[in-house]
Coordinates of C-alpha atoms and ligand atoms in Angstrom, one line a residue:
M1 CA -19.9 -5.0 -4.1
S2 CA -16.3 -5.7 -3.4
L3 CA -15.0 -6.5 0.1
I4 CA -12.7 -4.8 2.5
L5 CA -9.9 -6.8 4.2
A6 CA -8.6 -5.1 7.3
L7 CA -5.6 -5.8 9.7
E8 CA -5.2 -4.5 13.2
T9 CA -1.9 -5.2 15.1
S10 CA -1.6 -2.1 17.3
C11 CA -1.1 -3.9 20.6
D12 CA -1.1 -7.6 21.5
D13 CA -4.1 -8.9 19.5
T14 CA -3.4 -10.1 15.9
C15 CA -6.6 -9.3 14.1
A16 CA -8.0 -9.6 10.6
A17 CA -11.5 -9.1 9.3
V18 CA -13.6 -8.9 6.2
V19 CA -16.4 -6.3 5.9
G20 CA -18.7 -5.6 2.9
G21 CA -18.5 -2.3 1.0
D22 CA -21.8 -1.5 2.7
G23 CA -20.4 -2.1 6.2
E24 CA -21.7 -5.6 6.6
L25 CA -19.6 -7.7 9.0
R26 CA -18.5 -10.9 7.2
S27 CA -15.7 -12.1 9.5
N28 CA -13.8 -10.9 12.6
V29 CA -10.8 -13.0 13.7
I30 CA -8.9 -12.1 16.8
S31 CA -5.8 -14.0 18.0
S32 CA -4.9 -13.0 21.5
Q33 CA -1.3 -13.5 22.5
G34 CA -1.5 -15.1 26.0
V35 CA 2.3 -14.9 26.3
H36 CA 2.2 -11.5 27.9
D37 CA 0.2 -12.5 30.9
A38 CA 3.3 -13.9 32.6
Y39 CA 4.9 -10.5 32.5
G40 CA 1.9 -8.6 33.9
G41 CA 1.8 -6.4 30.8
V42 CA 2.4 -6.3 27.1
V43 CA 6.1 -6.7 26.1
P44 CA 6.4 -4.7 22.8
E45 CA 9.2 -6.8 21.3
I46 CA 7.4 -10.1 22.0
A47 CA 4.1 -8.6 20.6
S48 CA 5.8 -7.8 17.3
R49 CA 7.4 -11.2 16.9
H50 CA 4.1 -12.9 17.6
H51 CA 2.2 -10.7 15.1
L52 CA 4.8 -11.8 12.5
E53 CA 4.2 -15.5 13.3
L54 CA 0.4 -15.2 13.4
V55 CA -0.6 -12.6 10.8
N56 CA -0.7 -14.8 7.7
A57 CA -2.8 -17.5 9.4
V58 CA -5.2 -14.9 10.8
V59 CA -5.7 -13.3 7.4
D60 CA -6.4 -16.7 5.8
D61 CA -8.8 -17.5 8.6
A62 CA -10.7 -14.2 8.1
L63 CA -11.0 -14.9 4.4
R64 CA -12.2 -18.4 5.0
R65 CA -14.8 -17.4 7.6
A66 CA -16.1 -14.8 5.3
D67 CA -16.3 -17.4 2.6
A68 CA -14.2 -15.1 0.4
T69 CA -11.0 -15.2 -1.6
L70 CA -8.4 -12.4 -2.2
D71 CA -10.0 -12.0 -5.7
E72 CA -13.1 -10.5 -4.1
I73 CA -11.1 -7.9 -2.0
G74 CA -11.3 -4.4 -3.4
L75 CA -9.6 -2.5 -0.6
V76 CA -7.0 -3.4 2.1
A77 CA -7.2 -1.4 5.3
V78 CA -4.8 -1.3 8.3
T79 CA -4.3 0.4 11.6
Q80 CA -1.6 3.0 11.1
G81 CA -1.5 4.2 14.8
P82 CA -1.5 5.0 17.6
G83 CA 0.0 1.9 19.3
L84 CA 3.2 0.0 19.7
V85 CA 5.2 1.0 16.7
G86 CA 6.9 -2.4 16.1
A87 CA 3.6 -4.1 16.4
L88 CA 1.9 -1.6 14.0
L89 CA 4.6 -2.1 11.5
V90 CA 3.9 -5.8 11.1
G91 CA 0.3 -5.0 10.1
V92 CA 1.3 -2.1 7.9
A93 CA 3.9 -4.1 6.0
T94 CA 1.6 -7.1 5.6
A95 CA -1.2 -4.9 4.3
K96 CA 1.1 -3.2 1.9
G97 CA 2.3 -6.6 0.6
L98 CA -1.3 -7.9 0.2
A99 CA -2.4 -4.7 -1.6
A100 CA 0.6 -4.2 -3.7
A101 CA 0.7 -7.8 -5.0
R102 CA -2.8 -7.2 -6.5
G103 CA -2.5 -3.5 -7.3
L104 CA -5.2 -2.8 -4.8
P105 CA -5.7 0.6 -2.9
L106 CA -4.9 0.8 0.7
A107 CA -6.6 2.7 3.5
A108 CA -4.6 3.8 6.6
V109 CA -6.9 4.0 9.6
D110 CA -6.5 5.6 13.0
H111 CA -7.1 3.2 15.9
L112 CA -9.4 5.5 17.8
Q113 CA -11.5 6.3 14.7
G114 CA -11.7 2.5 14.4
H115 CA -13.3 2.2 17.9
V116 CA -15.9 4.8 16.9
A117 CA -16.5 3.1 13.6
A118 CA -17.3 -0.2 15.2
S119 CA -20.8 1.3 15.7
F120 CA -21.2 1.8 11.9
L121 CA -21.1 -2.0 11.3
R122 CA -24.2 -3.8 10.0
G123 CA -25.2 -7.4 10.4
V124 CA -24.0 -7.6 14.0
G125 CA -25.5 -9.8 16.6
S126 CA -29.1 -9.1 17.5
H127 CA -29.2 -5.8 15.7
P128 CA -31.5 -5.6 12.6
P129 CA -29.4 -7.1 9.8
A130 CA -29.5 -4.0 7.5
E131 CA -29.0 -1.5 10.3
P132 CA -25.8 -0.2 11.7
I133 CA -25.4 -0.3 15.5
M134 CA -25.5 3.5 15.5
E135 CA -25.2 6.3 12.9
P136 CA -24.1 9.9 13.5
P137 CA -24.9 12.1 15.3
F138 CA -24.1 10.5 18.7
V139 CA -21.9 10.8 21.7
C140 CA -19.3 8.0 21.9
L141 CA -17.4 7.0 25.0
I142 CA -14.1 5.4 24.0
A143 CA -12.5 3.7 27.0
S144 CA -9.5 1.4 26.4
G145 CA -6.2 0.6 28.0
G146 CA -4.5 3.6 26.4
H147 CA -7.3 6.1 25.9
T148 CA -10.4 7.4 27.5
L149 CA -12.4 10.1 25.9
L150 CA -15.8 11.4 25.0
A151 CA -16.3 12.0 21.3
H152 CA -18.9 14.0 19.6
V153 CA -19.5 12.1 16.4
E154 CA -21.3 14.2 13.8
R155 CA -19.9 12.5 10.7
H156 CA -18.4 9.2 9.6
D157 CA -14.9 10.3 9.1
G158 CA -13.9 12.0 12.3
F159 CA -15.0 13.3 15.7
D160 CA -14.5 16.2 18.1
V161 CA -13.2 15.5 21.6
L162 CA -15.6 16.7 24.4
G163 CA -13.4 15.5 27.3
R164 CA -10.6 13.1 28.0
T165 CA -8.7 11.6 30.9
L166 CA -6.0 13.8 32.4
D167 CA -4.0 10.9 33.7
D168 CA -4.7 7.1 33.5
A169 CA -7.0 5.6 31.0
A170 CA -10.0 3.7 32.4
G171 CA -8.6 0.4 31.3
E172 CA -5.3 1.2 32.9
A173 CA -7.2 1.9 36.2
F174 CA -8.8 -1.5 35.9
D175 CA -5.4 -3.1 35.1
K176 CA -3.6 -1.4 38.0
G177 CA -6.4 -2.0 40.4
A178 CA -6.4 -5.7 39.5
R179 CA -2.7 -5.9 40.0
L180 CA -3.1 -4.4 43.5
L181 CA -5.6 -7.2 44.2
G182 CA -3.3 -9.9 43.0
L183 CA -5.2 -10.6 39.8
P184 CA -3.7 -11.7 36.5
F185 CA -3.2 -9.5 33.5
P186 CA -5.2 -8.2 31.7
G187 CA -6.9 -6.9 34.8
G188 CA -10.3 -5.6 33.5
P189 CA -12.0 -9.0 32.8
A190 CA -10.4 -10.6 35.9
L191 CA -11.6 -7.7 38.2
E192 CA -15.1 -7.8 36.7
R193 CA -15.3 -11.6 37.4
L194 CA -14.1 -11.1 41.0
A195 CA -16.5 -8.2 41.6
R196 CA -19.5 -10.4 40.9
D197 CA -19.1 -11.9 44.4
G198 CA -18.6 -8.6 46.1
D199 CA -20.6 -5.7 47.5
P200 CA -20.1 -2.5 45.4
A201 CA -21.2 -0.4 48.5
A202 CA -18.6 -2.0 50.8
F203 CA -15.9 0.7 50.3
A204 CA -16.3 4.3 49.3
F205 CA -13.8 5.1 46.6
P206 CA -13.7 8.7 45.3
V207 CA -15.1 9.6 42.0
A208 CA -13.1 12.5 40.6
R209 CA -15.0 15.7 40.7
G210 CA -14.3 19.4 40.0
L211 CA -12.4 18.8 36.8
A212 CA -12.9 21.2 34.0
G213 CA -15.5 20.5 31.3
L214 CA -15.9 16.8 30.6
D215 CA -12.4 15.7 31.5
L216 CA -11.8 12.6 33.6
S217 CA -9.2 11.4 36.1
F218 CA -8.5 7.9 37.4
A219 CA -5.3 8.5 39.4
G220 CA -7.2 9.3 42.6
V221 CA -9.3 6.1 42.7
K222 CA -6.2 4.0 42.0
T223 CA -4.3 5.7 44.8
S224 CA -7.2 5.3 47.1
L225 CA -7.3 1.5 46.5
L226 CA -3.6 1.4 47.1
Y227 CA -4.0 3.0 50.6
R228 CA -7.0 0.8 51.4
V229 CA -5.0 -2.4 50.5
R230 CA -2.1 -1.2 52.7
E231 CA -4.4 -0.4 55.6
L232 CA -6.1 -3.8 55.4
G233 CA -2.8 -5.8 55.1
E234 CA -2.4 -8.9 53.1
D235 CA -4.8 -11.3 54.8
A236 CA -7.7 -8.9 55.2
T237 CA -7.2 -7.7 51.5
R238 CA -7.5 -11.3 50.4
A239 CA -10.6 -11.9 52.5
R240 CA -12.3 -8.7 51.2
A241 CA -10.9 -8.9 47.7
A242 CA -14.4 -9.3 46.0
D243 CA -15.8 -6.3 48.0
L244 CA -12.8 -4.2 47.1
A245 CA -13.1 -5.2 43.4
A246 CA -16.8 -4.4 43.3
S247 CA -16.5 -1.0 45.0
Y248 CA -13.5 0.0 42.8
Q249 CA -15.3 -1.1 39.7
R250 CA -18.4 0.9 40.7
A251 CA -16.3 4.1 41.2
I252 CA -14.9 3.8 37.7
V253 CA -18.3 3.0 36.1
E254 CA -19.9 5.9 37.9
A255 CA -17.2 8.3 36.8
L256 CA -17.7 7.2 33.2
A257 CA -21.5 7.2 33.4
A258 CA -21.6 10.7 34.9
R259 CA -19.5 12.1 32.1
C260 CA -21.6 10.4 29.5
E261 CA -24.8 12.0 30.9
Q262 CA -23.1 15.4 31.0
A263 CA -21.9 14.9 27.4
L264 CA -25.4 14.0 26.2
E265 CA -26.8 17.1 28.0
Q266 CA -24.1 19.4 26.6
T267 CA -24.7 18.2 23.0
G268 CA -28.4 17.9 23.3
L269 CA -28.2 14.4 21.9
A270 CA -30.1 11.4 23.2
R271 CA -27.8 8.9 21.4
L272 CA -24.8 7.2 23.0
A273 CA -22.4 4.6 21.7
I274 CA -19.4 3.0 23.4
G275 CA -16.2 1.5 22.3
G276 CA -12.8 0.3 23.5
G277 CA -11.9 -2.6 25.8
V278 CA -13.6 -1.2 28.9
A279 CA -16.9 -1.1 27.0
A280 CA -16.8 -4.9 27.3
N281 CA -17.5 -4.4 31.1
G282 CA -20.9 -5.8 32.1
P283 CA -21.8 -3.3 34.9
L284 CA -20.8 -0.4 32.6
R285 CA -23.0 -1.7 29.8
E286 CA -25.9 -2.1 32.2
R287 CA -25.4 1.3 33.7
L288 CA -25.3 3.1 30.4
G289 CA -28.1 0.9 29.0
A290 CA -30.3 2.3 31.8
L291 CA -29.7 6.0 31.0
G292 CA -33.0 6.3 29.2
V293 CA -31.4 7.3 25.8
T294 CA -30.8 5.3 22.7
V295 CA -27.6 3.3 23.4
G296 CA -25.5 1.5 20.8
I297 CA -23.5 -1.2 22.5
P298 CA -21.4 -3.3 20.1
P299 CA -20.9 -6.9 21.1
R300 CA -17.8 -7.4 23.3
E301 CA -15.6 -8.7 20.5
L302 CA -16.2 -5.4 18.6
C303 CA -15.4 -3.3 21.7
T304 CA -11.9 -4.8 22.4
D305 CA -9.3 -4.4 19.7
N306 CA -10.4 -6.0 16.4
A307 CA -10.0 -5.5 12.7
A308 CA -13.7 -5.2 11.8
M309 CA -13.8 -1.7 13.3
I310 CA -10.8 -0.8 11.1
A311 CA -12.5 -2.1 8.0
S312 CA -15.6 -0.1 9.0
A313 CA -13.6 3.1 9.4
A314 CA -11.8 2.5 6.1
R315 CA -15.1 3.1 4.2
Y316 CA -14.7 6.7 5.1
V317 CA -11.0 7.2 4.7
P318 CA -9.6 8.3 1.4
A319 CA -7.9 5.2 0.0
Q320 CA -4.4 5.5 -1.4
P321 CA -3.9 4.0 -4.9
F322 CA -1.1 1.6 -5.6
P323 CA 1.9 2.4 -5.4
D324 CA 1.4 5.6 -3.4
Y325 CA 1.3 3.8 -0.1
L326 CA 4.5 1.9 -0.4
A327 CA 6.3 4.4 1.8
L328 CA 3.5 4.5 4.4
D329 CA 4.8 4.6 8.0
A330 CA 3.1 3.8 11.3
Y331 CA 2.8 6.4 14.1
A332 CA 3.1 5.5 17.8
S333 CA 1.1 8.4 19.4
G334 CA -1.1 11.2 18.5
E335 CA -4.7 11.4 17.3
R336 CA -4.6 12.0 13.6
A337 CA -8.3 11.4 13.3
L338 CA -9.1 14.5 15.3
A339 CA -8.0 16.9 12.6
Ligands
KG4_1 O1 -9.3 -1.5 23.3 P1 -8.5 -2.5 24.0 O2 -8.8 -3.9 23.7 O3 -6.9 -2.2 23.7 C1 -6.4 -0.9 23.7 O4 -6.6 -0.2 22.7 O5 -6.0 -0.5 24.8 O6 -8.6 -2.2 25.6 C2 -7.9 -3.0 26.5 C3 -8.3 -2.6 27.9 C4 -7.4 -3.2 29.0 O7 -7.0 -2.2 29.9 C5 -8.4 -4.2 29.7 O8 -8.2 -4.4 31.1 C6 -9.7 -3.4 29.5 O9 -9.6 -2.9 28.2 N1 -10.9 -4.4 29.5 C7 -11.8 -4.3 30.5 C8 -12.7 -5.5 30.2 N2 -12.2 -6.1 29.1 C9 -11.1 -5.4 28.7 N3 -12.0 -3.5 31.5 C10 -13.1 -3.8 32.3 N4 -13.9 -4.8 32.2 C11 -13.8 -5.7 31.1 N5 -14.6 -6.7 31.0
ZN2 ZN1 -8.1 -0.2 21.3

């Protein structure tokens, strides 16, 4: 069976992966651009330039690690959006070039559909080699830096949205909270590390309630941390930083877990998967793992942005034959996969 070569360059990670036509993970290369840390956030223009510098080496590495050559690739896949448009264009142009040079078809994949499709991969970590992490139907929590939503996944090629954040994404809440505590960017992993030494019950941060349906909100918890930090002042904040981090993290995790439980109840399903950068969070993984339902938790490197998930989604996207895709454009926002 021929292989799928995928590229993902929607934000600051330059990613390429090779996946079998049956969804088997063959390689997954992620080159993170540490350059943005100094700015406290991703600088779009710098991200695009770095993608340009890194992308060819990352593709070569993905092929080498899969022990494959371009001759064995039958389909090229790429993230078309949403994301930083300049960054996306580097991936789209590279994918077009690779595919067109060999007359191969190209699959344009939606980034969020990619996060869902990470669960369709086989041959991953401790999961049985021939089994995907999770197959539809299931509820999927996607929580990243740009998106937080609960998806009802009944098929491989799309999903329905059960609820979404009305303001900040969960990853954004982690990043902004981390910044208030003086932690480096990206804030999620740094805040999780600091929280290990803290007491999650030390401070009571509000978990948003009273929202319609399964929607979420993280603006309140962020503001509440801001007020607490101001009240405490610089020295006391530094002294209580681990407690603040642990309590803040618990509020976010509890808000997400409560919505997952409600989504499972509403759909009558007992199968939950997670995706997106925040799904790398240890306490969230533990909390959801203890819900008493079947939980599909991809390894961390398949939760944060990666190209293996894009290859996985590409199996269910109608591929465009050469040369139809030559005019393909990236899109910065929107959720095309939700059609
Ligand atoms: O999916 P992702 O890699 O990129 C986007 O599509 O946004 O998600 C990145 C987000 C960032 O906000 C980052 O702080 C958060 O995921 N994140 C975490 C952890 N690792 C990454 N949040 C909490 N705990 C983590 N361990
Ligand atoms: Zn993402």
